[in-house]
Tab-separated table of C-alpha atoms in Angstrom:
chain	number	residue	atom	x	y	z
A	1	MET	CA	0.050	-0.030	-0.022
A	2	SER	CA	2.877	2.319	0.817
A	3	THR	CA	5.034	1.673	-2.307
A	4	ALA	CA	4.705	3.488	-5.575
A	5	PRO	CA	2.383	1.717	-8.068
A	6	GLN	CA	4.977	1.085	-10.572
A	7	ASN	CA	7.012	-1.242	-8.227
A	8	GLU	CA	4.078	-3.597	-7.808
A	9	PRO	CA	4.177	-6.539	-10.132
A	10	ARG	CA	0.463	-6.870	-9.984
A	11	THR	CA	-0.585	-3.400	-11.074
A	12	SER	CA	2.144	-2.703	-13.436
A	13	PRO	CA	0.402	-4.190	-16.582
A	14	THR	CA	-2.702	-1.851	-16.077
A	15	PRO	CA	-1.200	1.505	-16.212
A	16	SER	CA	0.445	0.653	-19.579
A	17	GLY	CA	-2.855	-0.287	-21.055
A	18	ALA	CA	-4.644	2.655	-19.496
A	19	VAL	CA	-5.327	6.138	-20.731
A	20	ALA	CA	-2.416	8.494	-21.242
A	21	LEU	CA	-2.333	10.010	-17.707
A	22	PRO	CA	-0.357	7.694	-15.365
A	23	SER	CA	3.376	8.739	-15.282
A	24	VAL	CA	2.859	12.413	-14.238
A	25	GLY	CA	2.790	12.312	-10.554
A	26	ALA	CA	2.606	8.553	-9.878
A	27	ARG	CA	5.230	8.774	-7.182
A	28	GLY	CA	3.968	11.944	-5.543
A	29	ARG	CA	0.563	10.750	-5.669
A	30	ALA	CA	1.572	7.452	-4.061
A	31	ARG	CA	3.130	9.385	-1.187
A	32	SER	CA	0.432	11.845	-0.574
A	33	GLY	CA	-1.929	9.130	-1.290
A	34	THR	CA	-1.009	6.895	1.772
A	35	THR	CA	-3.016	9.017	4.326
A	36	THR	CA	-5.966	9.147	2.118
A	37	ASP	CA	-5.569	5.395	1.475
A	38	VAL	CA	-5.708	4.909	5.210
A	39	ALA	CA	-8.690	7.244	5.585
A	40	LEU	CA	-10.516	5.583	2.541
A	41	VAL	CA	-9.962	2.062	4.011
A	42	ALA	CA	-11.085	3.096	7.434
A	43	THR	CA	-14.091	4.972	6.188
A	44	PHE	CA	-15.249	2.225	3.998
A	45	ALA	CA	-14.950	-0.359	6.723
A	46	ALA	CA	-17.134	1.991	8.954
A	47	PHE	CA	-19.556	2.111	5.913
A	48	ILE	CA	-19.744	-1.684	5.714
A	49	ALA	CA	-20.511	-1.738	9.407
A	50	VAL	CA	-23.262	0.824	8.965
A	51	CYS	CA	-24.689	-1.065	6.033
A	52	ALA	CA	-24.894	-4.226	8.106
A	53	LEU	CA	-26.401	-2.346	11.151
A	54	LEU	CA	-28.902	-0.180	9.549
A	55	PRO	CA	-32.542	-1.663	9.346
A	56	SER	CA	-32.916	-3.282	5.961
A	57	ILE	CA	-34.276	-1.031	3.284
A	58	PRO	CA	-37.561	-1.509	1.729
A	59	VAL	CA	-37.515	-1.796	-2.141
A	60	ALA	CA	-40.627	-1.065	-3.995
A	61	GLY	CA	-42.052	-4.111	-5.657
A	62	ILE	CA	-40.154	-6.748	-3.600
A	63	PRO	CA	-41.804	-8.344	-0.542
A	64	VAL	CA	-38.439	-9.225	1.258
A	65	PRO	CA	-36.501	-6.194	2.419
A	66	ILE	CA	-32.806	-6.361	1.667
A	67	THR	CA	-29.856	-6.044	4.116
A	68	LEU	CA	-26.944	-4.132	2.836
A	69	GLN	CA	-23.902	-5.978	4.254
A	70	THR	CA	-22.814	-7.532	0.842
A	71	PHE	CA	-23.697	-4.202	-0.849
A	72	GLY	CA	-21.155	-2.415	1.379
A	73	VAL	CA	-18.421	-5.010	0.792
A	74	LEU	CA	-18.700	-5.119	-2.856
A	75	LEU	CA	-19.064	-1.260	-3.020
A	76	ALA	CA	-15.748	-1.108	-1.160
A	77	GLY	CA	-14.056	-3.397	-3.691
A	78	VAL	CA	-15.375	-1.682	-6.763
A	79	VAL	CA	-14.723	1.877	-5.488
A	80	LEU	CA	-11.380	1.279	-3.683
A	81	GLY	CA	-9.758	-1.304	-6.062
A	82	PRO	CA	-8.466	-4.723	-5.164
A	83	ARG	CA	-5.948	-4.082	-2.412
A	84	ARG	CA	-7.635	-1.164	-0.648
A	85	GLY	CA	-11.005	-2.809	-0.979
A	86	ALA	CA	-9.768	-5.957	0.519
A	87	ALA	CA	-8.055	-4.198	3.267
A	88	ALA	CA	-11.293	-2.237	4.035
A	89	VAL	CA	-13.338	-5.588	4.297
A	90	GLY	CA	-10.410	-7.133	6.292
A	91	LEU	CA	-10.443	-4.178	8.782
A	92	TYR	CA	-14.183	-4.652	9.153
A	93	LEU	CA	-13.847	-8.347	9.960
A	94	ALA	CA	-10.976	-7.690	12.345
A	95	VAL	CA	-13.013	-5.176	14.283
A	96	GLY	CA	-15.873	-7.396	14.379
A	97	LEU	CA	-14.144	-10.531	15.504
A	98	ALA	CA	-12.464	-8.503	18.181
A	99	GLY	CA	-15.819	-7.910	19.740
A	100	MET	CA	-17.395	-4.751	18.332
A	101	PRO	CA	-21.013	-5.392	17.313
A	102	VAL	CA	-20.600	-4.508	13.568
A	103	PHE	CA	-21.954	-7.682	11.903
A	104	ALA	CA	-25.524	-8.038	10.837
A	105	GLN	CA	-28.133	-7.888	13.563
A	106	ALA	CA	-25.431	-5.927	15.747
A	107	THR	CA	-23.547	-9.315	16.500
A	108	GLY	CA	-19.829	-9.385	16.955
A	109	GLY	CA	-17.087	-11.244	18.624
A	110	LEU	CA	-15.544	-14.707	18.009
A	111	ALA	CA	-18.963	-16.470	18.267
A	112	VAL	CA	-19.475	-15.550	14.442
A	113	VAL	CA	-16.652	-18.068	13.708
A	114	ALA	CA	-18.948	-20.781	15.051
A	115	LYS	CA	-21.927	-19.802	13.173
A	116	PRO	CA	-22.944	-21.576	9.753
A	117	SER	CA	-22.880	-18.167	8.085
A	118	PHE	CA	-19.013	-17.739	8.754
A	119	GLY	CA	-18.116	-18.687	5.333
A	120	TYR	CA	-19.791	-15.699	3.852
A	121	LEU	CA	-17.664	-13.505	6.013
A	122	ILE	CA	-14.398	-15.317	4.974
A	123	ALA	CA	-15.412	-14.782	1.347
A	124	PHE	CA	-15.964	-11.010	1.665
A	125	PRO	CA	-12.275	-9.827	1.359
A	126	LEU	CA	-11.660	-12.063	-1.562
A	127	ALA	CA	-14.834	-10.887	-3.162
A	128	ALA	CA	-14.072	-7.316	-2.679
A	129	ALA	CA	-10.504	-7.909	-4.239
A	130	LEU	CA	-11.860	-9.611	-7.359
A	131	ALA	CA	-14.766	-7.017	-7.760
A	132	GLY	CA	-11.907	-4.286	-7.427
A	133	TYR	CA	-9.737	-5.957	-10.019
A	134	VAL	CA	-12.545	-6.438	-12.498
A	135	ALA	CA	-13.908	-3.001	-12.042
A	136	SER	CA	-10.771	-1.425	-13.122
A	137	LEU	CA	-11.821	-2.395	-16.511
A	138	ALA	CA	-14.332	0.253	-16.458
A	139	ARG	CA	-11.663	2.798	-17.234
A	140	ARG	CA	-11.526	1.517	-20.748
A	141	VAL	CA	-15.363	1.887	-21.677
A	142	ARG	CA	-17.284	4.822	-22.374
A	143	PRO	CA	-18.911	6.383	-19.306
A	144	ALA	CA	-22.421	5.369	-20.407
A	145	LEU	CA	-21.218	1.638	-20.316
A	146	ARG	CA	-19.514	1.898	-16.971
A	147	PRO	CA	-22.459	0.593	-14.804
A	148	PHE	CA	-22.561	-2.618	-16.933
A	149	VAL	CA	-18.902	-3.387	-16.103
A	150	LEU	CA	-19.266	-2.358	-12.628
A	151	PHE	CA	-22.246	-4.665	-12.201
A	152	GLY	CA	-20.264	-7.422	-13.841
A	153	ALA	CA	-17.439	-6.702	-11.193
A	154	ALA	CA	-19.705	-7.019	-8.315
A	155	MET	CA	-21.425	-10.161	-9.607
A	156	SER	CA	-18.085	-11.805	-10.165
A	157	GLY	CA	-17.225	-11.274	-6.402
A	158	SER	CA	-20.609	-12.661	-5.611
A	159	LEU	CA	-20.588	-15.633	-7.694
A	160	VAL	CA	-16.956	-16.574	-7.623
A	161	PHE	CA	-16.386	-16.288	-3.934
A	162	ILE	CA	-19.361	-15.314	-1.581
A	163	HIS	CA	-21.888	-17.949	-2.634
A	164	PRO	CA	-19.460	-20.826	-3.160
A	165	ILE	CA	-17.640	-20.301	-0.077
A	166	GLY	CA	-20.650	-19.385	1.964
A	167	ILE	CA	-22.481	-22.486	0.805
A	168	ALA	CA	-19.425	-24.727	1.358
A	169	VAL	CA	-18.998	-23.611	4.819
A	170	MET	CA	-22.798	-23.734	5.648
A	171	GLY	CA	-23.081	-27.207	4.225
A	172	TRP	CA	-20.181	-28.319	6.182
A	173	ARG	CA	-21.238	-26.744	9.551
A	174	LEU	CA	-24.894	-28.054	9.159
A	175	ASP	CA	-23.957	-31.367	7.905
A	176	LEU	CA	-26.169	-30.828	4.970
A	177	ASP	CA	-25.758	-32.675	1.602
A	178	PRO	CA	-24.474	-30.570	-1.260
A	179	GLY	CA	-27.948	-30.366	-2.886
A	180	ALA	CA	-29.683	-29.083	0.227
A	181	ALA	CA	-26.804	-26.652	0.901
A	182	ILE	CA	-26.937	-25.266	-2.593
A	183	ALA	CA	-30.592	-24.926	-2.571
A	184	LEU	CA	-30.628	-23.033	0.872
A	185	GLY	CA	-27.659	-20.694	-0.243
A	186	ALA	CA	-29.299	-20.093	-3.669
A	187	THR	CA	-32.223	-18.240	-1.937
A	188	PHE	CA	-29.788	-15.221	-1.495
A	189	VAL	CA	-28.931	-15.029	-5.173
A	190	PRO	CA	-31.888	-12.818	-6.436
A	191	GLY	CA	-31.466	-10.298	-3.725
A	192	ASP	CA	-27.806	-10.220	-4.582
A	193	VAL	CA	-28.427	-9.414	-8.108
A	194	ILE	CA	-30.426	-6.490	-6.951
A	195	LYS	CA	-27.780	-5.337	-4.548
A	196	ASN	CA	-25.230	-5.567	-7.184
A	197	MET	CA	-27.205	-3.414	-9.470
A	198	LEU	CA	-27.390	-0.846	-6.727
A	199	VAL	CA	-23.496	-1.174	-6.393
A	200	ALA	CA	-23.017	-0.379	-10.039
A	201	VAL	CA	-25.337	2.665	-9.906
A	202	VAL	CA	-23.681	3.994	-6.807
A	203	ALA	CA	-20.179	3.256	-7.856
A	204	ALA	CA	-20.831	4.942	-11.253
A	205	ALA	CA	-22.169	8.047	-9.357
A	206	ILE	CA	-18.940	7.959	-7.179
A	207	PHE	CA	-16.702	7.879	-10.235
A	208	ARG	CA	-18.759	10.690	-11.731
A	209	ALA	CA	-18.183	12.866	-8.559
A	210	PHE	CA	-14.482	11.604	-8.118
A	211	PRO	CA	-13.023	10.794	-11.473
A	212	ASP	CA	-9.662	10.152	-9.980
A	213	MET	CA	-11.122	7.285	-7.819
A	214	LEU	CA	-11.160	5.328	-11.161
A	215	ARG	CA	-7.784	6.399	-12.439
A	216	VAL	CA	-5.876	5.649	-9.297
A	217	ARG	CA	-6.542	1.940	-8.404
A	218	ARG	CA	-4.643	0.231	-5.687
B	1	MET	CA	-34.626	4.443	13.468
B	2	SER	CA	-30.956	4.723	14.325
B	3	ARG	CA	-31.644	5.989	17.921
B	4	ARG	CA	-33.385	2.748	18.977
B	5	ARG	CA	-30.818	0.555	17.219
B	6	ARG	CA	-27.818	2.199	18.818
B	7	SER	CA	-28.019	0.471	22.175
B	8	PRO	CA	-25.122	-2.029	21.383
B	9	TRP	CA	-22.826	1.006	20.910
B	10	ILE	CA	-22.091	1.599	24.350
B	11	GLY	CA	-18.611	2.842	23.482
B	12	PRO	CA	-14.994	1.347	22.923
B	13	LEU	CA	-15.851	-1.688	25.112
B	14	GLY	CA	-17.862	-3.596	22.512
B	15	LEU	CA	-19.454	-6.643	23.724
B	16	TYR	CA	-17.125	-6.732	26.794
B	17	SER	CA	-18.646	-7.166	30.175
B	18	PRO	CA	-16.355	-5.908	32.879
B	19	GLY	CA	-15.440	-8.167	35.691
B	20	SER	CA	-12.377	-9.693	37.642
B	21	THR	CA	-12.853	-13.497	37.329
B	22	PRO	CA	-9.980	-15.712	36.426
B	23	LEU	CA	-11.134	-15.738	32.843
B	24	HIS	CA	-11.254	-11.837	32.695
B	25	ARG	CA	-7.460	-11.965	34.052
B	26	ALA	CA	-6.401	-14.652	31.671
B	27	PRO	CA	-4.058	-13.512	28.872
B	28	VAL	CA	-5.790	-13.054	25.482
B	29	GLY	CA	-3.536	-15.536	23.800
B	30	ALA	CA	-4.380	-18.365	26.213
B	31	LYS	CA	-8.139	-17.709	25.910
B	32	LEU	CA	-7.843	-17.773	22.037
B	33	THR	CA	-5.765	-21.036	22.170
B	34	ALA	CA	-8.285	-22.695	24.448
B	35	LEU	CA	-11.082	-21.676	22.083
B	36	ALA	CA	-9.316	-23.023	19.091
B	37	LEU	CA	-8.663	-26.261	20.907
B	38	LEU	CA	-12.357	-26.447	21.855
B	39	GLY	CA	-13.154	-25.961	18.255
B	40	LEU	CA	-10.920	-28.763	17.235
B	41	ALA	CA	-12.499	-30.995	20.016
B	42	VAL	CA	-15.915	-30.254	18.708
B	43	VAL	CA	-14.875	-31.516	15.209
B	44	LEU	CA	-13.031	-34.530	16.395
B	45	VAL	CA	-15.562	-35.755	19.017
B	46	ARG	CA	-18.326	-37.687	17.447
B	47	GLY	CA	-21.682	-38.596	19.005
B	48	PRO	CA	-24.282	-36.687	20.980
B	49	VAL	CA	-22.814	-37.613	24.345
B	50	GLY	CA	-19.293	-36.058	23.684
B	51	ALA	CA	-21.359	-33.117	22.181
B	52	LEU	CA	-23.209	-32.526	25.316
B	53	ALA	CA	-20.087	-32.916	27.443
B	54	LEU	CA	-18.361	-30.087	25.423
B	55	LEU	CA	-21.469	-27.985	25.808
B	56	ALA	CA	-20.984	-28.500	29.588
B	57	VAL	CA	-17.477	-27.372	29.339
B	58	ALA	CA	-18.540	-24.122	27.405
B	59	ALA	CA	-21.281	-23.579	29.991
B	60	ALA	CA	-19.012	-24.023	32.898
B	61	ALA	CA	-16.647	-21.379	31.480
B	62	ALA	CA	-19.604	-18.997	31.079
B	63	ALA	CA	-20.430	-19.672	34.925
B	64	VAL	CA	-16.753	-19.087	35.757
B	65	ALA	CA	-16.803	-15.902	33.958
B	66	ARG	CA	-19.997	-14.992	35.835
B	67	GLN	CA	-22.022	-14.141	32.799
B	68	PRO	CA	-25.268	-12.657	33.609
B	69	ALA	CA	-27.589	-15.648	32.700
B	70	ARG	CA	-30.382	-13.368	31.420
B	71	ALA	CA	-28.460	-11.212	29.045
B	72	THR	CA	-26.542	-14.356	27.831
B	73	LEU	CA	-29.781	-16.081	26.924
B	74	THR	CA	-31.160	-13.050	25.203
B	75	GLY	CA	-28.038	-12.669	23.192
B	76	LEU	CA	-28.402	-16.394	22.344
B	77	VAL	CA	-31.887	-16.317	20.888
B	78	PRO	CA	-30.969	-16.086	17.279
B	79	VAL	CA	-28.650	-18.968	17.475
B	80	LEU	CA	-31.029	-21.022	19.564
B	81	ALA	CA	-33.573	-20.413	16.778
B	82	THR	CA	-31.005	-21.569	14.162
B	83	ALA	CA	-30.094	-24.570	16.289
B	84	ALA	CA	-33.752	-25.568	16.794
B	85	GLY	CA	-34.425	-25.365	13.037
B	86	LEU	CA	-31.268	-27.330	12.266
B	87	ALA	CA	-32.013	-29.870	14.858
B	88	ALA	CA	-35.534	-30.473	13.237
B	89	PHE	CA	-34.121	-30.712	9.825
B	90	GLN	CA	-31.229	-33.153	10.888
B	91	TRP	CA	-33.685	-35.182	12.776
B	92	TRP	CA	-35.967	-35.675	9.694
B	93	GLN	CA	-32.858	-36.333	7.479
B	94	GLN	CA	-30.402	-38.447	9.541
B	95	GLY	CA	-32.075	-39.197	12.916
B	96	LEU	CA	-32.046	-37.981	16.482
B	97	ALA	CA	-28.206	-38.550	17.215
B	98	ALA	CA	-27.079	-36.463	14.343
B	99	ALA	CA	-29.751	-33.714	15.097
B	100	ILE	CA	-28.455	-33.441	18.837
B	101	GLU	CA	-24.752	-33.436	17.865
B	102	VAL	CA	-24.840	-30.819	15.110
B	103	SER	CA	-27.146	-28.338	17.072
B	104	VAL	CA	-25.407	-28.953	20.416
B	105	ASP	CA	-21.880	-28.373	18.607
B	106	LEU	CA	-23.067	-25.156	17.355
B	107	LEU	CA	-24.295	-23.861	20.628
B	108	THR	CA	-21.054	-25.008	22.310
B	109	LEU	CA	-18.787	-22.849	20.095
B	110	VAL	CA	-21.146	-19.916	20.073
B	111	VAL	CA	-21.318	-19.894	23.950
B	112	ALA	CA	-17.538	-20.456	24.389
B	113	ALA	CA	-16.601	-17.700	21.767
B	114	GLY	CA	-19.080	-15.390	23.415
B	115	VAL	CA	-17.275	-15.985	26.903
B	116	VAL	CA	-13.932	-15.015	25.240
B	117	THR	CA	-15.491	-11.987	23.680
B	118	ALA	CA	-17.166	-10.858	26.959
B	119	THR	CA	-14.090	-11.403	29.038
B	120	THR	CA	-11.654	-9.576	26.740
B	121	PRO	CA	-11.885	-5.841	26.009
B	122	ALA	CA	-12.177	-5.055	22.278
B	123	ASP	CA	-8.961	-3.036	22.431
B	124	ARG	CA	-6.973	-5.732	24.079
B	125	MET	CA	-8.136	-8.153	21.506
B	126	LEU	CA	-7.305	-5.600	18.745
B	127	ASP	CA	-3.880	-5.407	20.251
B	128	ALA	CA	-3.444	-9.307	20.119
B	129	LEU	CA	-4.472	-8.947	16.405
B	130	GLU	CA	-2.047	-6.343	15.734
B	131	ARG	CA	0.792	-8.303	17.184
B	132	ALA	CA	-0.505	-11.504	15.121
B	133	ALA	CA	-0.573	-9.292	12.000
B	134	ARG	CA	2.884	-8.090	12.408
B	135	PRO	CA	4.440	-10.501	9.927
B	136	LEU	CA	2.208	-9.027	7.482
B	137	ARG	CA	4.505	-5.914	7.179
B	138	HIS	CA	6.567	-7.889	4.704
B	139	VAL	CA	3.537	-7.637	2.246
B	140	GLY	CA	3.065	-3.916	2.928
B	141	LEU	CA	0.631	-3.901	5.847
B	142	ARG	CA	2.197	-1.620	8.459
B	143	PRO	CA	1.007	-2.296	12.078
B	144	GLU	CA	0.953	1.394	12.816
B	145	SER	CA	-1.475	1.917	9.887
B	146	PHE	CA	-3.654	-0.811	11.323
B	147	ALA	CA	-3.971	0.861	14.732
B	148	LEU	CA	-4.799	4.254	13.133
B	149	SER	CA	-7.397	2.526	10.763
B	150	VAL	CA	-9.119	0.936	13.769
B	151	ALA	CA	-9.434	4.274	15.706
B	152	LEU	CA	-10.571	6.079	12.536
B	153	MET	CA	-13.140	3.470	11.626
B	154	LEU	CA	-14.682	3.327	15.309
B	155	ARG	CA	-14.936	7.240	15.026
B	156	THR	CA	-16.501	7.053	11.722
B	157	VAL	CA	-19.413	4.653	12.426
B	158	PRO	CA	-21.494	7.067	14.387
B	159	ALA	CA	-20.921	9.775	11.856
B	160	LEU	CA	-22.143	7.581	9.031
B	161	VAL	CA	-25.037	6.586	10.975
B	162	GLN	CA	-25.904	10.035	11.220
B	163	THR	CA	-25.292	10.795	7.565
B	164	ALA	CA	-27.580	7.890	6.682
B	165	ALA	CA	-30.360	9.412	8.753
B	166	GLU	CA	-29.926	12.821	7.115
B	167	VAL	CA	-30.031	11.257	3.669
B	168	ARG	CA	-33.012	9.287	4.738
B	169	ASP	CA	-34.851	12.531	5.849
B	170	ALA	CA	-33.880	14.383	2.573
B	171	ALA	CA	-35.181	11.480	0.571
B	172	ARG	CA	-38.434	11.314	2.706
B	173	ALA	CA	-38.823	15.094	2.015
B	174	ARG	CA	-38.867	14.441	-1.622
B	175	GLY	CA	-41.172	11.541	-1.325
B	176	LEU	CA	-38.496	9.122	-2.304
B	177	GLU	CA	-37.989	7.017	0.752
B	178	ARG	CA	-38.628	3.887	-1.036
B	179	ASN	CA	-36.292	4.668	-3.703
B	180	PRO	CA	-32.902	2.861	-2.915
B	181	ARG	CA	-30.955	5.062	-5.357
B	182	ALA	CA	-32.038	8.173	-3.608
B	183	LEU	CA	-30.994	6.813	-0.275
B	184	LEU	CA	-27.633	5.156	-1.238
B	185	VAL	CA	-26.078	7.436	-3.931
B	186	PRO	CA	-25.904	10.390	-1.608
B	187	ALA	CA	-24.829	8.412	1.407
B	188	ALA	CA	-22.097	6.825	-0.691
B	189	VAL	CA	-20.715	9.989	-2.168
B	190	ARG	CA	-20.853	11.721	1.180
B	191	THR	CA	-18.808	8.724	2.532
B	192	VAL	CA	-16.181	9.169	-0.129
B	193	ALA	CA	-15.978	12.876	0.377
B	194	ARG	CA	-15.591	12.480	4.121
B	195	ALA	CA	-12.733	9.858	3.583
B	196	ARG	CA	-10.849	12.253	1.362
B	197	THR	CA	-11.271	15.147	3.733
B	198	THR	CA	-9.927	12.916	6.503
B	199	GLY	CA	-7.111	11.905	4.467
B	200	ALA	CA	-6.127	15.516	3.738
B	201	ALA	CA	-6.491	16.221	7.566
B	202	LEU	CA	-4.175	13.284	8.453
B	203	ALA	CA	-1.714	14.377	5.924
B	204	ALA	CA	-1.846	17.951	7.226
B	205	ARG	CA	-1.148	16.824	10.803
B	206	GLY	CA	1.623	14.389	9.615
B	207	LEU	CA	-0.126	11.244	10.832
B	208	GLY	CA	0.008	8.086	8.815
B	209	GLU	CA	3.056	8.792	6.922
C-alpha cells in the first residue's frame, strides 16, 4: 500500500494499457496517497459496518426487504480497487471479530466463527478484491457503459467467492448434503443481483463525482 | 430509527462485560488458544454424548466468567432459533443422534466464543490481532496503519449513521424514501468525500506517513 504503483508486479500491466495519464505524478501521488488510503480504507470499513447495522431498506416491488452488508463489501471493492477494498473488508472483519458489534443484527465477537454463516464472512475480502480488480476495466469503456462493467465486477465477486464459500461452509457446519446446501444458499442470489445493480449505480455515481477514484486504483 | 438501534454501541468496550474473574484476568493468547482447542475437539469428538459434554465445558466457562444468565440467553436467541431449526431438519434427514450433535456443537462454540469476547476488552483483542498481523508488514501492511485505521473506523461509524439518517430525511422530504438510489447514492458519495477530507486532515497533521 505504501510503495509506488510502478513497483508492484500486480499493477504494472494496468497503467500501460490505460489512458495516457499515469506517469505524471505517480510517485508523488503514491506518497500523498497513503494518508488518503488509510482514511478511505477506514471509512469504507465503517461504511460496511453501517450497512450491516442499519435496518434493511424496503425496495418497491419486492416483498422481502434487503440487508446491505454485501452491498457495502462489494461497493468497497469496486470503488477502492483490489488491495484497498480487501483491506477495508479485512479491517471490518478484524474489528467485528475483536468484539465490536458491527456484523448483521449488531452481533460481533468470536462467536461468528462458530456460526454456519461464517463462510460468507471469509469470502468477503476475496470478493472485494476480485470485484475491485474487474472494476478497473471500467476505465476503458465509455462512461455510459460503466455501470454494466461495474455490475459485472460486483457479480463476479458474488458468484466466484461469496456464494461458493458461503454455501460450502454452511453445508459443512450444518452437515447438509450438497444439494440441500446449494438450494438453501441459492435463496440469497436474487437479492444479491438487486444489490449488485445498486453497487453499479452507486459506484458509477461516485466515479462521476470523483473521477480520480477510477484512475488511481490500488 | 438509528436511535433505537444504537443500544449495542455503548462505547469502545464493544461486547465486553467488565469483571475480575479468572477468565477476565487470563491472557488473551491463552483464551484464544483454548477456544481453538475447543473448536478442534468439537470437530473431532463424534456422538451426542461427547457433544453434550463439550457444551457442559462451555457452560462451565460461562459460569466461571460470571456471565449474567439473562443477558446471555437473550443474546443466544437467534442462535437457539438456528439450532432448533437445524435440529428439526437433521432429525428428519439423519435421525436424532445427528440432530443433537450438530445443534449442540453449534451452541457450544457460540457460547465459548461469546465468553472469550465478553471477558476480553475489544482494544486488548485488537492489540493481540495487531501483534499477530505483524508478519504481514512484509507484504506492505504496516502495524501503525492498522492501529490508526481501527481508531478512525470506530470514530467514523456514528458519523456515518448520522449521515444515513440525514440522507433518509432528505429522501423522505422529496417523497423518495422507497427509492434505494435516492438513499444510497448521496450516502455513498458523502462517505467518499468524508474519507478524502479525513485523508487530507491526516496528511496536514503528519499522521499515517
